[in-house]
mmCIF file with all atom_site columns, C-alpha atoms in Angstrom:
data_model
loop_
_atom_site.group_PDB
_atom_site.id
_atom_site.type_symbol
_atom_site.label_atom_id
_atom_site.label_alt_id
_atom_site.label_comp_id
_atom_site.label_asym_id
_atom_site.label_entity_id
_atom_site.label_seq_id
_atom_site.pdbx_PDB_ins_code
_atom_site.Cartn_x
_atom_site.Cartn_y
_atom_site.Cartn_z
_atom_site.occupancy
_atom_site.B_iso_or_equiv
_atom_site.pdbx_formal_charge
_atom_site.auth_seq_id
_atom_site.auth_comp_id
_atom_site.auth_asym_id
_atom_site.auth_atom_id
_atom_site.pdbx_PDB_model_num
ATOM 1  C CA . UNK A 1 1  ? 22.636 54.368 15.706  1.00 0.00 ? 1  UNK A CA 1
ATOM 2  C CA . UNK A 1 2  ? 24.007 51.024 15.623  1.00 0.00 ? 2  UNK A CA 1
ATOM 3  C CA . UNK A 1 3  ? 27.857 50.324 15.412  1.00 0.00 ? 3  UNK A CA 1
ATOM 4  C CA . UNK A 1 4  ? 28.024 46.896 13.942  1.00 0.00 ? 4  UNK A CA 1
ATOM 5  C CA . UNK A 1 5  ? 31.765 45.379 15.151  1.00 0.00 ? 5  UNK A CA 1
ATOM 6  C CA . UNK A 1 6  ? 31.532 42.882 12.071  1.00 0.00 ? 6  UNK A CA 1
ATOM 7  C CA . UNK A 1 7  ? 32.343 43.565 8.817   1.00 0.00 ? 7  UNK A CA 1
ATOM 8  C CA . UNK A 1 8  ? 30.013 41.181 7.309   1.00 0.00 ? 8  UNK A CA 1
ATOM 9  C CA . UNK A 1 9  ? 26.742 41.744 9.446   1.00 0.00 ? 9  UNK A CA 1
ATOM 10 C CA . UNK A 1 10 ? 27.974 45.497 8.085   1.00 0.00 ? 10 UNK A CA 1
ATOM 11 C CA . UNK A 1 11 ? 27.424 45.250 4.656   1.00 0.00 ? 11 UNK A CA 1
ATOM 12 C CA . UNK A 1 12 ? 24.825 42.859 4.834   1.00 0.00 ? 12 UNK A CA 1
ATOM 13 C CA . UNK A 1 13 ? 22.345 45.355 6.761   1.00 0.00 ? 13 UNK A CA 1
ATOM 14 C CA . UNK A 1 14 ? 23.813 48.229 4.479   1.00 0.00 ? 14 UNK A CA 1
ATOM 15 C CA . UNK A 1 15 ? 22.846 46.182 0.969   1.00 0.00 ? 15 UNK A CA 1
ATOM 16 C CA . UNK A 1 16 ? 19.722 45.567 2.548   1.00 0.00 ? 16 UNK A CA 1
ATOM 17 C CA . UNK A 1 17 ? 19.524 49.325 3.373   1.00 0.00 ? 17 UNK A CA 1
ATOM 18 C CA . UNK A 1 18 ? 20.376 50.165 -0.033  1.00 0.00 ? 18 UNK A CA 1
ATOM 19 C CA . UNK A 1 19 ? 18.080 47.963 -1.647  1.00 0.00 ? 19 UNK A CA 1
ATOM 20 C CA . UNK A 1 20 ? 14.970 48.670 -0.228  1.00 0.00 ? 20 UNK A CA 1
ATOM 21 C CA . UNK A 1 21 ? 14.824 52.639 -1.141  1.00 0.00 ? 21 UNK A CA 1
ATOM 22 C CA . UNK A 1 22 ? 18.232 53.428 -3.437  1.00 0.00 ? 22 UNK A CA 1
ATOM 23 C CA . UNK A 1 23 ? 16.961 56.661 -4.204  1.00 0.00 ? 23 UNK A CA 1
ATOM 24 C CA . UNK A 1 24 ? 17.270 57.521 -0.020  1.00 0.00 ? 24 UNK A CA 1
ATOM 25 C CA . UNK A 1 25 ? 20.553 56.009 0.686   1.00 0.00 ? 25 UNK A CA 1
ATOM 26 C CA . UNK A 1 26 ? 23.545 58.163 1.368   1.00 0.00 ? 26 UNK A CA 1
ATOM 27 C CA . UNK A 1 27 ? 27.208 56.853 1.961   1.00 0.00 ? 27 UNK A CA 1
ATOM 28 C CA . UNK A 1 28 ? 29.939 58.521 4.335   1.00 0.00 ? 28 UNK A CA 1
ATOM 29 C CA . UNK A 1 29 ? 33.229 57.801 4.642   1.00 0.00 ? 29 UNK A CA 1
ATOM 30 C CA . UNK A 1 30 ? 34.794 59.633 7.576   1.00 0.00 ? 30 UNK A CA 1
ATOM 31 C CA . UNK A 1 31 ? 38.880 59.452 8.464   1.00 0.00 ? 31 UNK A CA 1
ATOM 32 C CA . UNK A 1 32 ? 40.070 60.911 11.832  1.00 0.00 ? 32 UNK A CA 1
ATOM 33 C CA . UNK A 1 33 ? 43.691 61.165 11.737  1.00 0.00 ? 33 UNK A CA 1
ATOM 34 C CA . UNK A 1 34 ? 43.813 62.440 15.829  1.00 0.00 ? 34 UNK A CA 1
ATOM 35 C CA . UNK A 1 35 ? 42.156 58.858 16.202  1.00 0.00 ? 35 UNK A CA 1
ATOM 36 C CA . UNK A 1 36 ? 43.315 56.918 13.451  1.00 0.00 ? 36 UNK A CA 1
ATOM 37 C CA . UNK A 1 37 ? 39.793 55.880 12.725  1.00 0.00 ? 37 UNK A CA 1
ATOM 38 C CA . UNK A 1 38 ? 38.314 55.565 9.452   1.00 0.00 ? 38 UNK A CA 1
ATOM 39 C CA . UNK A 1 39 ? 34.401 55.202 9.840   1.00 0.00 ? 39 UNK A CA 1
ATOM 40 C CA . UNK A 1 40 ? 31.262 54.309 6.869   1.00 0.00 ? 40 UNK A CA 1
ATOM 41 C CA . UNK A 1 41 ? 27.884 55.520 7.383   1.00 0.00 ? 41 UNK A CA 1
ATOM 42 C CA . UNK A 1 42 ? 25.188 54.724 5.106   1.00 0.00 ? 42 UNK A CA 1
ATOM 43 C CA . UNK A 1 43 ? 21.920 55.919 6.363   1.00 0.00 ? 43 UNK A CA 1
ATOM 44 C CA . UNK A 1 44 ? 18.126 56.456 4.701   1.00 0.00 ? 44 UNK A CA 1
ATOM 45 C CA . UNK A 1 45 ? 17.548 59.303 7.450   1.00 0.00 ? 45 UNK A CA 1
ATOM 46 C CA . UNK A 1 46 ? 15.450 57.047 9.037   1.00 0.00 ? 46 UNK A CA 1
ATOM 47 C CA . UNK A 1 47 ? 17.738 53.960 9.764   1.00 0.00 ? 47 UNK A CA 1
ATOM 48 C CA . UNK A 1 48 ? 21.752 54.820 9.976   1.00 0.00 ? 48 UNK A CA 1
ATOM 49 C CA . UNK A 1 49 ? 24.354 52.258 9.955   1.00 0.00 ? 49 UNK A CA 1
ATOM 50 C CA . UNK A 1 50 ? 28.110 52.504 10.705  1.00 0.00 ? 50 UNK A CA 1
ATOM 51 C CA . UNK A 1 51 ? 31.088 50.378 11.161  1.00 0.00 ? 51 UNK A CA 1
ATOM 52 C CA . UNK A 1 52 ? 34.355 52.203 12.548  1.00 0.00 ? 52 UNK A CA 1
ATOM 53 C CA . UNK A 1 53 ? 37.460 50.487 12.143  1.00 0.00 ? 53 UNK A CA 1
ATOM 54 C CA . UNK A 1 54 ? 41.100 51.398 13.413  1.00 0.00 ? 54 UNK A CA 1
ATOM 55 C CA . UNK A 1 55 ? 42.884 48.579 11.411  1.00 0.00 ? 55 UNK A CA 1
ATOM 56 C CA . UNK A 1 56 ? 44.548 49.285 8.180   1.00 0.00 ? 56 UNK A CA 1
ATOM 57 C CA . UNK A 1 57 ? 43.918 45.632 6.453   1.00 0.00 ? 57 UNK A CA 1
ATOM 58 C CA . UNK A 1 58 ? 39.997 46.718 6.755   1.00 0.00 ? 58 UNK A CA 1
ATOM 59 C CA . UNK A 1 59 ? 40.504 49.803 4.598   1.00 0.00 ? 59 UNK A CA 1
ATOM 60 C CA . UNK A 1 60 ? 40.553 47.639 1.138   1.00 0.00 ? 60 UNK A CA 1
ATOM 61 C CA . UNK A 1 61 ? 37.152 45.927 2.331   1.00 0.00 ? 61 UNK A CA 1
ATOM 62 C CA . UNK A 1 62 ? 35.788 49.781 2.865   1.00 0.00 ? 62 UNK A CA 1
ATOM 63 C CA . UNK A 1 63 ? 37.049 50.834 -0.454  1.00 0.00 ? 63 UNK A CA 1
ATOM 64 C CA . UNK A 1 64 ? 36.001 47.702 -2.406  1.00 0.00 ? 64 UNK A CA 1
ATOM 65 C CA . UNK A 1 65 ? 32.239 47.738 -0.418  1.00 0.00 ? 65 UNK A CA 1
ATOM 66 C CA . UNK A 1 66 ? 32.094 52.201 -1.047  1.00 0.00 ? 66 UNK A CA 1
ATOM 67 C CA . UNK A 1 67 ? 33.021 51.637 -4.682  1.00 0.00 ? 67 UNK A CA 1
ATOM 68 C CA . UNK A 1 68 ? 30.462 48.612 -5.502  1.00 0.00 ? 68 UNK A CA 1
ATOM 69 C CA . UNK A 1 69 ? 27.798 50.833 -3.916  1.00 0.00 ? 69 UNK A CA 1
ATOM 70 C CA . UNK A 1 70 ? 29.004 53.915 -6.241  1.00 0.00 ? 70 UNK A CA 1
ATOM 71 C CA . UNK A 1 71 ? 28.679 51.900 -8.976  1.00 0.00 ? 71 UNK A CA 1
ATOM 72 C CA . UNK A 1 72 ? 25.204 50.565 -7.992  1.00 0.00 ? 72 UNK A CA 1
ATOM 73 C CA . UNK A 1 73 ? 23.960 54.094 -7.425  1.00 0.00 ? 73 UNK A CA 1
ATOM 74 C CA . UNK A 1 74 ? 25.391 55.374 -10.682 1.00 0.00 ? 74 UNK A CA 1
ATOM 75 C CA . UNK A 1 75 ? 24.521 52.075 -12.967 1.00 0.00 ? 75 UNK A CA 1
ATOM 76 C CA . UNK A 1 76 ? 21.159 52.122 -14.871 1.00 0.00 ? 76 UNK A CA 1
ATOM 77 C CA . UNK A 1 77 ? 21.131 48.461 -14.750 1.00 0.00 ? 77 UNK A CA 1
ATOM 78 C CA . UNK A 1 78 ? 19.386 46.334 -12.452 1.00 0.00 ? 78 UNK A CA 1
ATOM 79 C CA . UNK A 1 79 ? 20.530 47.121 -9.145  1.00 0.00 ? 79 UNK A CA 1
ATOM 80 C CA . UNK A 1 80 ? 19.458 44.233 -7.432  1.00 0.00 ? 80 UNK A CA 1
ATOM 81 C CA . UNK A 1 81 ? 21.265 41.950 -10.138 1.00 0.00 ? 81 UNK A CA 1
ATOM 82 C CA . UNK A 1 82 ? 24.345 43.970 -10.445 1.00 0.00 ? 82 UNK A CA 1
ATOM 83 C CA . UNK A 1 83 ? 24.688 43.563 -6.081  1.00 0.00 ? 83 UNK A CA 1
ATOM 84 C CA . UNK A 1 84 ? 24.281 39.694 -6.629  1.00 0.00 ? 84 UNK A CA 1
ATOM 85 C CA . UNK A 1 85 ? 27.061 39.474 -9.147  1.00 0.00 ? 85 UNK A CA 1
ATOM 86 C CA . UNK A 1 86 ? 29.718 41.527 -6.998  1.00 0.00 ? 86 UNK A CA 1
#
């Protein structure tokens, strides 16, 4: 299981992820108050990707990322255009 310490290689690999097979992708958010971590997982069950952060200005960049792929998974749009425009 890779733990990618960038942000952006992150969310590159997980739109990549997401776009290849959106019907397989799941999303995890994870918050460990005895560490202060707060962790995303998005896996396929065959490839699983996380990024673990302990710093609160990377919390907005979770939520923002976590709620455009919500709205990709719910959207009956394009997917591929709606990621683009975001």
């Amino acid at each position: 299981m890779p733990h990618y310490q960038a942000w952006e290689e992150f969310t590159r690999a997980a739109e990549k992820l997401y776009l290849a097979d959106p019907t397989k992708v799941r999303v995890v958010l994870k918050y460990r108050h005895c560490d202060g971590n707060l962790c995303i997982k998005v896996t396929d069950d065959v490839a699983c990707l996380l990024y673990r952060t302990d710093q609160a200005q990377d919390v907005k960049k979770i939520e923002k990322f976590h709620s455009q792929l919500m709205r990709l998974m719910v959207a009956k749009e394009s997917r591929s255009a709606a990621m683009e425009t975001d």
